[in-house]
Coordinates of C-alpha atoms in Angstrom, one line a residue:
M11 CA 163.4 157.2 4.5
N12 CA 166.7 160.2 2.8
N13 CA 166.2 163.6 3.9
T14 CA 167.3 166.1 0.6
A15 CA 169.2 168.3 1.6
L16 CA 169.1 171.6 3.0
P17 CA 169.9 174.9 1.0
S18 CA 173.4 176.5 2.5
A19 CA 171.6 179.9 2.4
V20 CA 168.0 180.8 4.3
P21 CA 165.3 178.8 2.9
G22 CA 163.1 181.3 0.9
I23 CA 159.9 181.1 -1.6
E24 CA 162.0 179.9 -4.0
Q25 CA 162.0 176.1 -1.9
L26 CA 158.4 176.3 -1.0
T27 CA 157.3 173.7 -4.0
S28 CA 160.2 171.8 -3.1
L29 CA 161.1 170.9 0.8
S30 CA 158.9 168.4 2.6
M31 CA 157.6 168.9 5.7
T32 CA 160.6 167.1 7.8
E33 CA 163.3 169.3 6.1
W34 CA 161.0 172.8 7.2
A35 CA 160.8 172.1 10.2
R36 CA 164.9 170.8 10.5
A37 CA 165.4 174.4 9.1
L38 CA 163.4 175.9 11.6
R39 CA 165.0 173.8 14.0
E40 CA 168.1 174.4 13.2
G41 CA 167.8 178.6 13.3
Q42 CA 168.4 179.2 9.3
L43 CA 164.8 181.1 9.9
T44 CA 162.4 181.0 12.4
A45 CA 158.3 181.3 12.9
V46 CA 157.5 184.5 11.7
E47 CA 159.8 184.2 8.6
C48 CA 158.3 180.6 7.2
L49 CA 154.7 182.0 8.0
E50 CA 156.0 184.9 5.7
L51 CA 157.4 183.1 2.8
H52 CA 154.1 180.9 2.9
L53 CA 151.8 184.3 2.9
E54 CA 153.6 185.2 0.3
R55 CA 153.6 182.3 -1.5
I56 CA 149.1 182.4 -0.4
A57 CA 148.8 185.9 -2.3
Q58 CA 150.9 184.7 -5.1
E59 CA 148.5 181.7 -6.1
N60 CA 146.2 181.8 -4.1
P61 CA 144.0 183.9 -6.7
R62 CA 143.7 181.3 -9.5
L63 CA 143.4 178.3 -7.4
N64 CA 141.2 179.0 -4.3
A65 CA 142.8 176.6 -2.2
V66 CA 142.6 178.7 1.5
V67 CA 139.2 179.7 1.9
T68 CA 139.9 181.3 5.6
L69 CA 142.8 182.4 6.8
N70 CA 144.3 181.8 11.1
P71 CA 144.3 185.6 12.4
R72 CA 146.2 184.3 15.1
A73 CA 148.9 182.4 13.1
R74 CA 150.9 185.0 13.5
Q75 CA 150.4 184.8 17.2
E76 CA 151.1 181.2 16.5
A77 CA 154.6 182.0 14.6
E78 CA 155.4 185.0 17.3
A79 CA 155.4 182.2 20.2
A80 CA 157.0 179.3 18.8
D81 CA 159.5 182.1 18.6
A82 CA 159.5 183.0 21.9
A83 CA 159.6 179.9 22.8
A84 CA 163.1 178.9 20.5
A85 CA 164.2 182.5 21.9
E86 CA 164.6 180.6 25.4
G87 CA 165.8 176.9 24.1
R88 CA 162.7 175.6 24.3
F89 CA 160.6 174.3 20.9
L90 CA 156.6 173.0 20.8
G91 CA 157.3 169.7 18.6
P92 CA 158.7 168.3 15.9
L93 CA 156.7 170.4 14.2
H94 CA 158.1 174.0 15.6
G95 CA 156.8 176.8 13.4
V96 CA 155.4 174.1 10.3
P97 CA 152.6 176.2 8.9
F98 CA 149.6 173.7 8.0
T99 CA 146.1 174.0 6.2
V100 CA 142.9 171.9 7.1
K101 CA 140.3 171.1 5.5
D102 CA 136.5 173.1 6.1
T103 CA 135.7 169.8 7.0
L104 CA 137.7 169.6 10.1
A105 CA 136.2 171.6 13.8
T106 CA 138.6 174.6 14.2
K107 CA 138.6 176.8 17.8
G108 CA 137.3 180.3 16.8
L109 CA 138.4 179.6 12.9
R110 CA 135.0 179.5 10.6
S111 CA 134.1 176.1 9.5
T112 CA 131.7 175.5 7.4
A113 CA 132.3 172.3 5.4
G114 CA 131.7 174.0 2.1
S115 CA 128.0 174.5 3.2
P116 CA 125.9 177.5 3.7
L117 CA 124.4 175.4 6.2
L118 CA 127.4 175.7 8.5
G119 CA 128.9 179.3 6.2
D120 CA 128.3 181.2 10.4
Y121 CA 129.4 177.8 12.5
V122 CA 132.3 178.8 14.9
P123 CA 132.9 176.2 16.4
E124 CA 134.3 176.4 20.3
Q125 CA 137.0 173.4 19.9
S126 CA 139.0 172.0 17.4
A127 CA 138.6 168.5 16.3
T128 CA 141.3 166.5 18.0
A129 CA 143.5 166.0 14.9
V130 CA 143.7 169.7 14.1
R131 CA 144.1 170.3 18.4
R132 CA 147.2 167.7 18.1
L133 CA 149.1 168.8 15.8
Q134 CA 148.8 172.8 17.0
E135 CA 150.8 170.8 20.1
A136 CA 153.2 169.6 17.9
G137 CA 154.0 173.2 17.6
A138 CA 152.7 173.6 13.7
V139 CA 151.4 176.8 12.9
L140 CA 147.5 176.5 11.5
L141 CA 147.2 179.1 8.2
G142 CA 143.9 178.4 7.9
K143 CA 141.4 176.1 6.5
A144 CA 141.5 174.8 2.5
N145 CA 138.1 174.1 0.3
C146 CA 136.2 171.2 -0.5
S147 CA 133.0 169.7 -2.1
E148 CA 130.1 170.5 -0.2
F149 CA 129.8 168.1 2.9
A150 CA 133.1 166.3 1.3
V151 CA 130.7 164.4 -1.1
E152 CA 131.9 165.5 -4.8
T153 CA 135.4 164.3 -6.3
H154 CA 135.8 168.1 -7.3
S155 CA 136.4 170.1 -4.7
R156 CA 133.7 173.0 -5.3
N157 CA 130.5 174.4 -2.9
P158 CA 127.9 177.1 -2.8
L159 CA 130.2 179.5 -0.8
F160 CA 133.3 179.5 -1.9
G161 CA 133.0 177.7 -5.2
D162 CA 136.1 175.7 -7.2
T163 CA 139.4 174.6 -6.9
W164 CA 141.7 174.2 -9.4
N165 CA 144.8 172.2 -10.2
P166 CA 148.6 174.2 -9.6
W167 CA 149.6 171.8 -12.4
D168 CA 147.2 173.1 -15.0
T169 CA 144.3 175.5 -13.4
S170 CA 141.7 173.9 -15.9
L171 CA 141.4 170.7 -14.0
T172 CA 140.3 169.3 -11.1
S173 CA 142.7 169.3 -8.1
G174 CA 140.3 166.9 -6.8
G175 CA 137.7 165.9 -3.8
S176 CA 137.0 166.1 -1.4
T177 CA 140.1 167.2 -0.2
G178 CA 141.1 169.6 -2.9
G179 CA 141.9 172.5 -1.0
D180 CA 144.4 171.5 0.8
S181 CA 145.7 169.3 -2.2
A182 CA 146.1 172.5 -4.1
A183 CA 147.8 174.4 -1.7
V184 CA 150.2 172.3 -1.0
A185 CA 151.5 171.7 -4.3
S186 CA 151.4 174.5 -4.9
G187 CA 154.0 176.2 -1.6
M188 CA 151.0 178.0 0.1
S189 CA 151.1 175.1 3.1
A190 CA 153.9 172.6 4.1
F191 CA 151.3 170.1 4.7
G192 CA 147.4 169.7 5.2
L193 CA 144.9 167.4 7.2
G194 CA 141.6 166.8 5.6
T195 CA 139.5 163.2 5.6
D196 CA 139.3 159.9 3.2
F197 CA 135.3 157.9 3.1
G198 CA 135.8 156.9 -0.7
G199 CA 139.0 158.5 -1.8
S200 CA 138.5 161.9 -0.7
I201 CA 142.7 162.4 0.4
R202 CA 143.9 159.8 -2.7
W203 CA 142.1 161.0 -5.7
P204 CA 143.8 164.9 -4.9
A205 CA 147.1 163.5 -4.0
H206 CA 146.7 161.8 -7.5
C207 CA 145.7 164.4 -9.6
T208 CA 148.4 167.3 -8.1
G209 CA 151.3 165.2 -7.8
I210 CA 152.2 164.9 -4.1
A211 CA 151.9 162.0 -1.8
S212 CA 148.9 160.9 1.3
L213 CA 147.9 158.4 3.4
R214 CA 144.5 156.6 4.6
P215 CA 145.4 155.5 7.7
T216 CA 144.4 152.5 8.7
A217 CA 140.4 153.6 10.5
G218 CA 140.1 153.7 14.2
L219 CA 143.9 154.5 14.4
V220 CA 143.4 158.5 14.6
P221 CA 140.2 159.9 16.1
E222 CA 137.5 161.4 14.3
T223 CA 136.4 163.5 17.0
G224 CA 134.9 167.3 15.4
L225 CA 134.6 165.9 11.9
L226 CA 131.9 167.7 10.1
P227 CA 128.9 167.2 9.1
Y228 CA 127.2 167.2 12.8
V229 CA 124.5 168.8 14.5
P230 CA 126.4 171.6 16.2
P231 CA 125.6 171.0 20.0
A232 CA 123.7 174.3 22.0
D233 CA 127.1 174.2 25.1
G234 CA 129.3 174.4 22.3
S235 CA 130.9 171.0 22.6
I236 CA 132.1 169.0 19.9
P237 CA 129.8 165.2 20.1
A238 CA 131.4 161.9 19.9
P239 CA 131.2 160.4 16.7
N240 CA 128.2 158.1 15.8
S241 CA 130.3 154.0 16.6
M242 CA 127.2 152.6 13.9
S243 CA 128.0 155.2 11.0
A244 CA 129.7 153.2 8.1
L245 CA 131.2 156.7 7.8
H246 CA 133.1 156.8 11.3
R247 CA 133.8 153.2 10.8
L248 CA 135.1 153.4 7.1
G249 CA 136.5 156.5 6.4
T250 CA 139.5 158.2 8.5
V251 CA 141.0 161.6 9.2
A252 CA 143.2 161.7 6.9
W253 CA 146.7 164.2 5.5
L254 CA 148.6 165.0 2.5
A255 CA 152.3 165.9 2.2
R256 CA 155.3 166.7 -0.2
S257 CA 157.1 162.9 0.8
V258 CA 156.4 160.5 2.3
E259 CA 158.3 161.1 5.5
D260 CA 156.6 163.5 6.2
L261 CA 153.5 160.9 6.2
D262 CA 155.2 158.9 8.7
V263 CA 155.8 161.6 11.2
L264 CA 152.0 163.0 11.3
L265 CA 150.8 159.0 11.8
G266 CA 153.3 159.1 14.9
I267 CA 151.7 162.7 16.0
L268 CA 148.1 161.4 15.4
A269 CA 147.3 158.8 16.3
G270 CA 145.4 157.1 19.2
P271 CA 142.5 156.8 20.9
D272 CA 141.2 160.6 22.6
G273 CA 138.5 158.9 24.7
V274 CA 135.5 160.7 23.3
D275 CA 135.5 158.7 19.5
P276 CA 134.6 155.5 19.9
S277 CA 135.9 153.6 17.3
T278 CA 139.6 154.6 17.8
V279 CA 141.5 151.8 19.3
P280 CA 145.4 151.5 21.1
V281 CA 147.1 150.4 18.9
P282 CA 150.8 150.2 18.8
L283 CA 152.8 151.6 15.6
G284 CA 155.8 150.3 16.2
G285 CA 159.2 152.0 14.7
P286 CA 160.1 152.2 10.5
V287 CA 160.6 149.1 9.2
E288 CA 163.9 150.2 8.1
T289 CA 164.1 146.7 5.0
L290 CA 161.8 145.5 2.4
A291 CA 162.8 142.2 3.2
G292 CA 160.4 139.2 3.3
I293 CA 157.5 141.9 2.5
T294 CA 155.4 140.3 -1.3
A295 CA 153.2 142.2 -3.4
A296 CA 150.1 141.8 -5.7
W297 CA 149.8 144.5 -8.4
F298 CA 146.5 144.8 -10.5
E299 CA 145.7 147.4 -13.7
D300 CA 141.6 147.9 -11.3
E301 CA 139.9 146.9 -9.8
G302 CA 137.8 144.9 -11.7
T303 CA 134.4 147.1 -13.5
H304 CA 136.2 150.5 -14.7
P305 CA 138.8 150.2 -16.7
V306 CA 142.2 152.4 -16.4
R307 CA 144.0 154.4 -18.7
N308 CA 147.4 152.5 -20.2
D309 CA 149.6 154.9 -19.2
L310 CA 148.4 154.6 -15.8
V311 CA 148.1 151.4 -15.5
A312 CA 152.0 151.4 -17.1
A313 CA 152.7 153.3 -13.7
V314 CA 151.6 150.6 -11.2
R315 CA 153.9 148.3 -13.5
S316 CA 156.7 150.5 -13.3
A317 CA 156.4 150.5 -9.4
A318 CA 156.0 146.4 -9.3
Q319 CA 159.1 147.0 -11.7
A320 CA 161.3 148.9 -9.2
L321 CA 159.9 146.6 -5.8
E322 CA 161.3 144.1 -7.6
G323 CA 164.7 145.0 -8.1
L324 CA 164.4 145.9 -4.6
G325 CA 164.3 142.2 -4.0
V326 CA 160.3 142.3 -2.9
A327 CA 158.4 139.5 -3.9
V328 CA 155.6 140.4 -6.6
T329 CA 153.1 138.9 -8.9
H330 CA 150.3 140.1 -11.2
G331 CA 146.9 139.2 -10.3
R332 CA 143.8 140.8 -7.7
P333 CA 142.5 139.9 -4.8
P334 CA 138.9 137.5 -5.1
G335 CA 136.0 139.7 -4.4
L336 CA 137.8 143.1 -5.3
E337 CA 135.1 143.5 -8.3
R338 CA 132.4 143.0 -5.7
A339 CA 133.9 146.5 -3.7
A340 CA 133.5 149.3 -4.8
A341 CA 129.5 148.6 -5.5
A342 CA 129.5 147.1 -1.5
F343 CA 130.9 151.0 -0.5
V344 CA 128.2 153.1 -2.9
A345 CA 125.1 150.5 -1.2
L346 CA 126.5 151.0 1.8
R347 CA 127.0 154.3 1.9
T348 CA 122.8 154.7 0.3
A349 CA 121.8 152.3 3.1
E350 CA 123.2 155.0 5.7
G351 CA 121.9 158.0 3.7
M352 CA 123.9 161.6 5.5
P353 CA 121.0 161.7 8.6
D354 CA 123.4 164.6 9.9
V355 CA 122.9 166.6 6.4
V356 CA 119.3 166.0 6.3
E357 CA 118.8 167.8 10.2
L358 CA 120.7 170.7 9.2
A359 CA 119.0 170.7 6.5
T360 CA 115.2 170.8 7.7
G361 CA 113.9 173.5 6.6
R362 CA 116.2 174.7 4.6
E363 CA 116.5 172.5 2.8
D364 CA 116.6 175.1 -0.6
E365 CA 120.2 176.1 0.6
L366 CA 122.3 173.0 -0.4
G367 CA 123.6 172.0 -2.9
G368 CA 121.8 170.3 -6.2
H369 CA 124.2 167.3 -6.3
L370 CA 123.5 166.6 -2.5
H371 CA 119.6 166.1 -2.6
G372 CA 120.5 162.3 -4.2
L373 CA 121.8 160.9 -1.7
L374 CA 119.4 162.4 1.4
G375 CA 116.7 159.8 0.9
A376 CA 114.9 157.8 4.0
P377 CA 117.9 155.7 5.1
A378 CA 117.7 151.8 4.6
T379 CA 115.8 149.3 7.5
V380 CA 118.5 147.3 10.0
V381 CA 117.9 144.1 8.6
E382 CA 118.7 146.1 5.1
Y383 CA 121.8 148.5 6.9
R384 CA 122.8 144.7 8.0
K385 CA 122.9 143.0 4.5
A386 CA 125.3 145.7 3.0
A387 CA 127.7 145.3 6.1
A388 CA 127.4 142.1 5.8
E389 CA 128.5 141.9 2.3
R390 CA 131.3 144.4 3.6
D391 CA 132.3 141.6 5.5
A392 CA 132.8 138.6 2.9
I393 CA 134.7 140.3 0.6
R394 CA 137.3 142.0 3.1
A395 CA 137.8 138.8 5.1
Q396 CA 138.3 137.7 1.2
V397 CA 141.3 139.8 0.5
L398 CA 142.1 139.4 3.7
G399 CA 143.2 136.2 2.7
F400 CA 144.7 136.9 -0.3
M401 CA 147.1 139.1 1.4
E402 CA 148.5 136.7 3.8
E403 CA 150.7 135.5 1.1
H404 CA 150.8 139.1 -1.1
N405 CA 151.3 141.7 2.0
I406 CA 151.5 145.0 0.2
L407 CA 148.9 146.0 -3.6
L408 CA 149.8 148.2 -6.1
L409 CA 146.9 149.5 -8.2
P410 CA 145.8 152.7 -9.8
V411 CA 144.5 155.6 -7.6
A412 CA 141.8 156.1 -10.9
S413 CA 140.9 155.5 -14.1
V414 CA 142.5 158.7 -15.7
P415 CA 144.2 161.8 -14.2
A416 CA 143.2 165.0 -13.4
S417 CA 140.7 166.3 -15.8
D418 CA 137.9 169.3 -16.0
P419 CA 135.4 168.4 -13.5
R420 CA 132.8 170.6 -16.6
N421 CA 133.1 166.9 -18.4
E422 CA 130.2 164.6 -17.3
S423 CA 131.8 161.6 -18.1
L424 CA 135.4 160.7 -19.7
T425 CA 135.7 157.7 -22.3
V426 CA 138.3 154.5 -21.2
D427 CA 139.2 151.6 -23.7
G428 CA 136.1 152.5 -24.9
K429 CA 133.6 152.3 -22.6
D430 CA 132.1 155.9 -21.2
I431 CA 132.7 156.4 -17.6
P432 CA 130.1 158.9 -15.2
W433 CA 133.0 161.4 -13.7
T434 CA 130.9 160.3 -10.4
E435 CA 132.8 156.2 -10.7
L436 CA 136.4 156.9 -11.7
G437 CA 137.8 157.2 -8.5
S438 CA 136.6 153.2 -8.7
C439 CA 139.3 152.1 -7.9
C440 CA 139.4 154.0 -4.6
R441 CA 136.4 153.0 -3.6
A442 CA 137.0 149.1 -3.3
I443 CA 140.0 149.9 -1.3
S444 CA 138.1 152.5 1.0
I445 CA 135.1 149.0 2.0
L446 CA 137.7 147.2 4.1
G447 CA 139.5 150.7 5.9
F448 CA 143.0 149.4 4.9
P449 CA 145.8 151.9 5.4
V450 CA 146.7 153.5 1.6
V451 CA 149.5 155.6 0.5
V452 CA 149.5 157.4 -2.4
V453 CA 152.3 158.2 -3.9
P454 CA 153.1 159.6 -7.3
C455 CA 155.3 156.6 -9.7
G456 CA 155.7 158.9 -12.8
L457 CA 154.2 161.3 -15.6
S458 CA 150.7 160.6 -17.8
E459 CA 150.7 160.9 -21.4
E460 CA 149.7 164.3 -20.5
G461 CA 152.7 164.9 -18.2
L462 CA 150.1 164.6 -15.8
P463 CA 151.3 163.4 -12.2
A464 CA 150.5 159.6 -11.8
G465 CA 149.8 158.0 -8.5
I466 CA 149.2 154.6 -7.6
Q467 CA 147.8 153.6 -3.9
V468 CA 150.2 150.9 -1.9
V469 CA 148.3 149.1 0.1
G470 CA 148.7 147.2 3.5
R471 CA 147.3 144.8 5.7
P472 CA 145.5 146.5 8.7
Y473 CA 147.6 148.4 11.6
R474 CA 151.0 147.7 9.2
D475 CA 150.7 151.7 8.2
R476 CA 154.2 151.6 8.7
E477 CA 155.0 148.7 6.2
V478 CA 152.7 150.6 3.9
L479 CA 154.8 153.7 4.6
A480 CA 158.6 151.9 4.0
V481 CA 157.1 150.3 0.5
A482 CA 156.0 153.9 -0.6
A483 CA 159.2 155.5 0.9
A484 CA 161.2 153.4 -1.3
L485 CA 158.9 154.1 -4.3
E486 CA 159.5 157.8 -4.3
Q487 CA 163.1 156.8 -4.2
A488 CA 162.9 155.4 -7.2
F489 CA 160.6 157.7 -9.3
G490 CA 161.5 161.0 -6.8
R491 CA 159.3 163.8 -5.4
L492 CA 157.1 166.3 -8.0
S493 CA 156.3 169.8 -8.3
P494 CA 154.4 171.4 -10.7
P495 CA 155.3 173.5 -13.3
P496 CA 154.8 177.8 -12.4
F497 CA 152.1 179.2 -13.6
G498 CA 148.9 176.6 -15.1
S499 CA 146.9 177.4 -18.4
R500 CA 143.5 178.8 -16.7
P501 CA 143.4 182.5 -16.1
V502 CA 142.4 183.7 -13.0
D503 CA 138.6 185.0 -13.2

């Protein structure tokens, strides 16, 4: 995973969308700029870009103090960690100590946690500077980032389009240079669809590698603590903390910082990550056009085909074919999510139902019986076993992220190959992979016919996250990193 050359001059605002997190960290360590200077550059970018994108919704008033502490340590010859002085944003569904954490809902509009989510704390302990909170859909259930508290987030490539959801605020912030990287979550595609929409890289790690302690929704305990994630919950067993950045190398560095049990989340397992995978020798792959139920636009299929051809050129044995059972996976995901319901939101909303966004009411029905829940889980397990069997011979899967590139969220549906696909079904390729719990990197592999980013999913076997990252890094090397144009088309409201 090669670094691009740092500029000979001190990095400035013009480098904010081109330098990766790792490159900013190296510039800080080499003394090309101070942490305070780096922070000021990003705050200036926020002042420029946020009025039209609405990505960062709460700034951290202690960010300068954190940056000054990093500079004081550097003056003494000490560095706080691999992310020393690097600014980042956090999805508003993750708790941040002393900083409002709302999950985009009036039900938590005044919630200021007394503790941070484990993942946030680990990043700050590694030296990163928390810029603030990024917008999301209410309780992270929509594929466009909008909510009753903060409104809509837009795409830096074209501000009439979505930046994705539910981690769309971080996606827009990272792509536009307001943040060096973003920490979010992924259950049904909440990190992958945004990365696809804005042309950046993302990692959804193997479920269970990174603690979800501090992930909202939960009912805040009276003693100020953060409850342990529920080990029976599909959200916590299949979803995961995930992240966005401008390079695959960044994703790998963050994995090393964030993985490992915290003694609170019962579903996190102590699995050794191993070192970086230096060669693709012996890796096999399969590519396919869709997950088996909804078509994908031809230009996005072409991006997957091009990625497969690029890997073939690097010596990877690539075949064309979809794993058996995958055509049932998106429906199995919906069935399991529906069976669980949203019990934490129901508890939070009791007596305040009128404060919820209308899109949530259909998800708050009575949860299924244990028998029904077990049936949904059994279908998931059967599909997973079939796909794992296929991956014994085809270690890596390549498929689209969604049926379309970034689109106007005001459309209720879009037509692909003559088929009308509801907005909520456009990400079926993501849901089909979510049910498996496997590691997935999204990396851009070209542009759509409109000139928008075309990301693909690179899927690997459980706990082989670094194998997936190695394949994605090779694709990034082949296709290059993307940066959005300087201005979108949607005027500031």
